[in-house]
Short mmCIF file of C-alpha atoms in Angstrom, two decimals:
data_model
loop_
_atom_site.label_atom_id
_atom_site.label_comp_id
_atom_site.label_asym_id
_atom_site.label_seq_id
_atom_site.Cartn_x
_atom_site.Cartn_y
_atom_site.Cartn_z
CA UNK A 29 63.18 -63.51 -4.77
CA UNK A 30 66.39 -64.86 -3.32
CA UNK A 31 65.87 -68.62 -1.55
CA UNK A 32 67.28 -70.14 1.27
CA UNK A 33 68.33 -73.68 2.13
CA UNK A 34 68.33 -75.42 5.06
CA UNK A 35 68.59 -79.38 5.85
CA UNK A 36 65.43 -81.06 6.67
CA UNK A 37 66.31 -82.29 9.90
CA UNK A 38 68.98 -82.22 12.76
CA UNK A 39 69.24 -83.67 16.62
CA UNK A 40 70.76 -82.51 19.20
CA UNK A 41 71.46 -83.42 22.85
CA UNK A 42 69.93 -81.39 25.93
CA UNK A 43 72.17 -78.90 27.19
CA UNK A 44 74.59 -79.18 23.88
CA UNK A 45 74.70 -76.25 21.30
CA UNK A 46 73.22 -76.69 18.41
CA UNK A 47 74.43 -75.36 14.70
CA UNK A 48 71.49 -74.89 12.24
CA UNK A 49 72.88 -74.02 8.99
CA UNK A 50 71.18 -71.64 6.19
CA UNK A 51 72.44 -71.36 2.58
CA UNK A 52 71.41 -68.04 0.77
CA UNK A 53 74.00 -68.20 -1.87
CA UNK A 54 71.59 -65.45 -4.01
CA UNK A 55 70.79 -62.88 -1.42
CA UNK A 56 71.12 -59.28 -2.39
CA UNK A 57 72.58 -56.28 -0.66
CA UNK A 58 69.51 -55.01 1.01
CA UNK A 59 68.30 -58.85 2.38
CA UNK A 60 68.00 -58.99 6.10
CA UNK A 61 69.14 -62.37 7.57
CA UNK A 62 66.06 -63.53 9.80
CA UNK A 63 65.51 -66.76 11.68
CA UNK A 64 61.76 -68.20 12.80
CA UNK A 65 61.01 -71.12 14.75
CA UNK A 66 57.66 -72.60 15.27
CA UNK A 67 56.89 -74.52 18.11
CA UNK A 68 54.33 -77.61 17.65
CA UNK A 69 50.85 -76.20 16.63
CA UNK A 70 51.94 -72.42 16.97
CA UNK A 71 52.26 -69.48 14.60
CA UNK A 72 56.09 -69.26 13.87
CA UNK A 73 57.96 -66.74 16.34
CA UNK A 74 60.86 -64.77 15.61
CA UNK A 75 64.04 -65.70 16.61
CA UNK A 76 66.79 -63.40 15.75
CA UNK A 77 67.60 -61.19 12.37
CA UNK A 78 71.02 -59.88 11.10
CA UNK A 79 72.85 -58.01 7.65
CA UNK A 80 76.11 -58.96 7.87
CA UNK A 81 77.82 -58.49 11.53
CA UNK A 82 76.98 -61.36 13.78
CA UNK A 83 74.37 -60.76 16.23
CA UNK A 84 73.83 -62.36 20.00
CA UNK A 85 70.14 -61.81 21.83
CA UNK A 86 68.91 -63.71 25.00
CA UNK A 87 67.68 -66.15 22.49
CA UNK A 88 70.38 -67.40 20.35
CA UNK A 89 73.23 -66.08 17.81
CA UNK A 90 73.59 -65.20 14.27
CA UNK A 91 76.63 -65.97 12.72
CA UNK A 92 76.55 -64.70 8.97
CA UNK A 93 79.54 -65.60 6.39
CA UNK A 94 81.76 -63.01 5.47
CA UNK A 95 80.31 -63.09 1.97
CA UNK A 96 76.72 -63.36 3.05
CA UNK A 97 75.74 -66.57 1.11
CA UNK A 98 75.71 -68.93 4.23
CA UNK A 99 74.84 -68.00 7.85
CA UNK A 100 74.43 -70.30 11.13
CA UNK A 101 71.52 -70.31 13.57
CA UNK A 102 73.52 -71.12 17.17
CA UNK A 103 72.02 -72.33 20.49
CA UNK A 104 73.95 -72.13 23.14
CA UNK A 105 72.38 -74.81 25.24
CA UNK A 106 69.50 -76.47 23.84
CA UNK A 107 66.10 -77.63 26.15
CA UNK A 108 63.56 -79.58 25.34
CA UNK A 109 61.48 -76.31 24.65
CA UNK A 110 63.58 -75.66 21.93
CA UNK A 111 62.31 -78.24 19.59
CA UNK A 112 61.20 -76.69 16.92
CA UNK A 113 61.11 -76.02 12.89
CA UNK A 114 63.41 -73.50 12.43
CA UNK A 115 63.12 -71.15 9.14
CA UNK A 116 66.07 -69.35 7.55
CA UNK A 117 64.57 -66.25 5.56
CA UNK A 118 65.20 -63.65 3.93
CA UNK A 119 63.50 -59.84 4.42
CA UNK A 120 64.84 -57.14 1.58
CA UNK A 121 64.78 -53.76 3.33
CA UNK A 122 63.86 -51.90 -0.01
CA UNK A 123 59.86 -50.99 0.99
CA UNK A 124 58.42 -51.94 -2.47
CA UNK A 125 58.90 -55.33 -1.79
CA UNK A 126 56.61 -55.09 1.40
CA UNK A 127 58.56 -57.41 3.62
CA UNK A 128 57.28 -60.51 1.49
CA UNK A 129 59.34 -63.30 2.43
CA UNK A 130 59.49 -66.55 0.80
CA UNK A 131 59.50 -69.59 3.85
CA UNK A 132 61.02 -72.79 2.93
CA UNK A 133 60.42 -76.22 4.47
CA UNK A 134 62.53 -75.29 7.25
CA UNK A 135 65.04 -77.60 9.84
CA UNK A 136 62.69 -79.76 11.86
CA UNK A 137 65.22 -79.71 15.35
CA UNK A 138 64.78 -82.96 17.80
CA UNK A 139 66.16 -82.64 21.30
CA UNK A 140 66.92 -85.97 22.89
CA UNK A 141 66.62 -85.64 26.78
CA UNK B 536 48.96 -56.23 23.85
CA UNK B 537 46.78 -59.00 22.37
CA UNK B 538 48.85 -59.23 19.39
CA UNK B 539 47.62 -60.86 16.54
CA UNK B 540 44.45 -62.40 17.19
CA UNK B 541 42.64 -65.06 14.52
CA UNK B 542 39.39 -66.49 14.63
CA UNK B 543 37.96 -69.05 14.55
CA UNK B 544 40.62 -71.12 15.47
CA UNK B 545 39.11 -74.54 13.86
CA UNK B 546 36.56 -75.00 10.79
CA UNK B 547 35.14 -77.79 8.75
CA UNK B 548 33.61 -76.77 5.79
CA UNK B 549 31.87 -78.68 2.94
CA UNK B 550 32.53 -78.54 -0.87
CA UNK B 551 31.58 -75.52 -2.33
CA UNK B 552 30.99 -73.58 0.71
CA UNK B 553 32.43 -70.09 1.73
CA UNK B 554 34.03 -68.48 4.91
CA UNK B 555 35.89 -65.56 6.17
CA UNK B 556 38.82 -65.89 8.40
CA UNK B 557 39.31 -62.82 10.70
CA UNK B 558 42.66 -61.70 11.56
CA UNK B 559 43.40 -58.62 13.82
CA UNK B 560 46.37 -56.89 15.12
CA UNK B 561 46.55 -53.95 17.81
CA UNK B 562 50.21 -52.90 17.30
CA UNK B 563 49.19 -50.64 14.92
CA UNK B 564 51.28 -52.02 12.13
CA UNK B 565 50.69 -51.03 8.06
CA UNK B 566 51.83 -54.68 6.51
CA UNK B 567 49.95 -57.35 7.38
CA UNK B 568 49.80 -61.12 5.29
CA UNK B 569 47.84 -64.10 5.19
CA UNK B 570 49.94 -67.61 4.84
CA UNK B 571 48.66 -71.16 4.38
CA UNK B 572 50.80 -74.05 5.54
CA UNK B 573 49.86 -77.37 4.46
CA UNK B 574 51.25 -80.83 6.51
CA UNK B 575 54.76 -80.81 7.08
CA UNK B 576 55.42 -77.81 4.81
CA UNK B 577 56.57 -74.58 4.94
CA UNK B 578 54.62 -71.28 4.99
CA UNK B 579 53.16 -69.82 1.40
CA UNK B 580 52.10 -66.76 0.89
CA UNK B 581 48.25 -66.00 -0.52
CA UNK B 582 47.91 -62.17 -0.29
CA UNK B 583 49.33 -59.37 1.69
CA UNK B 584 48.58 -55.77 2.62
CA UNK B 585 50.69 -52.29 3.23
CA UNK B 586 48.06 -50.47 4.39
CA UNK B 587 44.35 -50.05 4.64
CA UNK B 588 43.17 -49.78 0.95
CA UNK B 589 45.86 -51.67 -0.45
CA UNK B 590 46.54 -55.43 -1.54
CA UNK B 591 47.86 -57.69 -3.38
CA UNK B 592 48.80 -61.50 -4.29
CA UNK B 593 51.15 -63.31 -2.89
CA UNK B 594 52.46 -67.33 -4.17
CA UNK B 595 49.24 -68.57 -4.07
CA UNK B 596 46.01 -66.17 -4.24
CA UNK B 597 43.88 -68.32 -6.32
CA UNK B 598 40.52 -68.96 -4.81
CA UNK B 599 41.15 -66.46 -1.90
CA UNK B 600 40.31 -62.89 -1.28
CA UNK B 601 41.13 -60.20 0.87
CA UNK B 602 40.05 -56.74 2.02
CA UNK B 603 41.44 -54.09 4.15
CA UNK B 604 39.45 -51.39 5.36
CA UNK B 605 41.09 -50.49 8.47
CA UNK B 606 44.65 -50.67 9.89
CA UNK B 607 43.60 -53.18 12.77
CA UNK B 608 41.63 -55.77 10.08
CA UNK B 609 42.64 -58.17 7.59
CA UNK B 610 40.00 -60.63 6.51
CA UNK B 611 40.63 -63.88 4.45
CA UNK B 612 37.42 -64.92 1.87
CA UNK B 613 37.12 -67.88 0.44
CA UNK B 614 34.93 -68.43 -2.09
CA UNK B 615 33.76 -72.14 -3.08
CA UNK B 616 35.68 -73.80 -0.72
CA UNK B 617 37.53 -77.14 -2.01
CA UNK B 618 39.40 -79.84 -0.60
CA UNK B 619 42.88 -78.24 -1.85
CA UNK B 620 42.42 -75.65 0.44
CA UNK B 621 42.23 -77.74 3.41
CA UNK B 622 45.05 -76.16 5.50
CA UNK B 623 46.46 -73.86 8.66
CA UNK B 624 46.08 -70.20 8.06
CA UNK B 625 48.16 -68.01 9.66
CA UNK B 626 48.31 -64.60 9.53
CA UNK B 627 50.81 -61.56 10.15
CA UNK B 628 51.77 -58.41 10.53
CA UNK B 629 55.01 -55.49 10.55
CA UNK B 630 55.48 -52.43 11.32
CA UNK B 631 57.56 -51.26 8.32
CA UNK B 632 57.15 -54.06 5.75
CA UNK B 633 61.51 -54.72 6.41
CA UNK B 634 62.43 -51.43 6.17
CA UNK B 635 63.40 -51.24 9.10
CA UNK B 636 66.44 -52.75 10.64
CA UNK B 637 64.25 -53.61 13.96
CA UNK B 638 61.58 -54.89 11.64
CA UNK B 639 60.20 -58.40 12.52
CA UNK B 640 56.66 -60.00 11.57
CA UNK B 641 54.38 -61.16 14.58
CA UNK B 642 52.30 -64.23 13.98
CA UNK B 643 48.98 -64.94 15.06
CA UNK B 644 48.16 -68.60 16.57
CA UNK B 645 46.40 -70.08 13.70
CA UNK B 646 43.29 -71.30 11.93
CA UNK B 647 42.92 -74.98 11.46
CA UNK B 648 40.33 -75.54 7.80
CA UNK B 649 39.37 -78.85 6.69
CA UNK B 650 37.28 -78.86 3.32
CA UNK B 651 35.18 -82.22 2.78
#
């Protein structure tokens, strides 16, 4: 199963945009891009998914590298609310595999007021 | 909606004991999966479903058990409980498993086990 990585931790200001970074230098052509966060004691939520054009939703944006091995998580004005652990994962579209995903450690995101 | 409901949502179990975490969906989704997330970790995956009938391991299925006899249900069993498997349990569902370009997983809330 392709892996990603992500740094353990970044801070941001309020009201800045924030850059989380993802490294998926193995993915495959049939990986899905997707992006969790979990807020303090909560099931993770999803965030925003992508293959290989970038993406916008009320949420966020999905930039993804032009040769898929790196993509960046983008907030466009962080709150408070949006401290979080933030998962970079991959989801291979190919049915046998069932969806399984592999979640790493994740960015732990701090929001200073 | 409800979602993706899990019960109970806190347990304390003793050495050697056994439980069943419930998990339920009403989105009427085939894949469902049952993750354990220890302190400051990330999510691993114990066992996982594509429809009712069918199962199978995940990262970390030892000392764990599932069933699926209906779309909506996806019990967790643990058998001989032990202090390694004091953790949150979360589980989760999809419609198409990632086949899908619109395909995301939903996330119930959580069960908190501690095994003395």
């Amino acid at each position: 199963d392709a892996k990603t990585t992500q740094p353990n931790s970044m801070e941001s200001n309020e009201e800045e945009p924030v850059h989380l970074p993802c490294n998926h230098s193995t993915i495959s052509g049939t990986d899905y891009i997707h992006w969790y966060r979990q807020l303090p004691s909560q099931g993770p939520e999803y965030v925003i998914h992508g293959l290989t054009s970038n993406v916008n939703n009320r949420m966020a944006s999905l930039a993804i590298a032009e040769d898929r091995k790196s993509s960046t998580l983008i907030l466009h004005r962080a709150t408070l609310r949006d401290a979080a652990v933030y998962y970079c994962i991959l989801r291979d579209i190919i049915n046998t595999n069932a969806g399984k995903s592999t979640f790493g450690d994740g960015t732990t995101l701090t929001v200073k007021p | 909606n409800a979602g993706v409901t899990q019960t109970p949502k806190f347990r304390i179990l003793k050495i050697g004991q056994s439980m069943t975490l419930q998990c339920a969906q009403d989105m009427n989704h085939n894949y469902m999966y049952w993750y354990r997330q220890d302190p400051g970790m990330g999510l691993k995956l114990i066992y996982y479903s594509v429809g009712a009938g069918i199962t199978d391991k995940g990262e970390v299925p030892n000392g764990y058990n599932v069933s699926r006899s209906t779309t909506e249900d996806f019990p967790l069993r643990l058998e001989l409980a032990a202090p390694s498997q004091t953790s949150v349990y979360f589980c989760a569902s999809s419609g198409t498993g990632g086949a899908s370009r619109t395909d995301t997983q939903y996330f119930g809330p959580g069960t908190r086990l501690t095994v003395l």
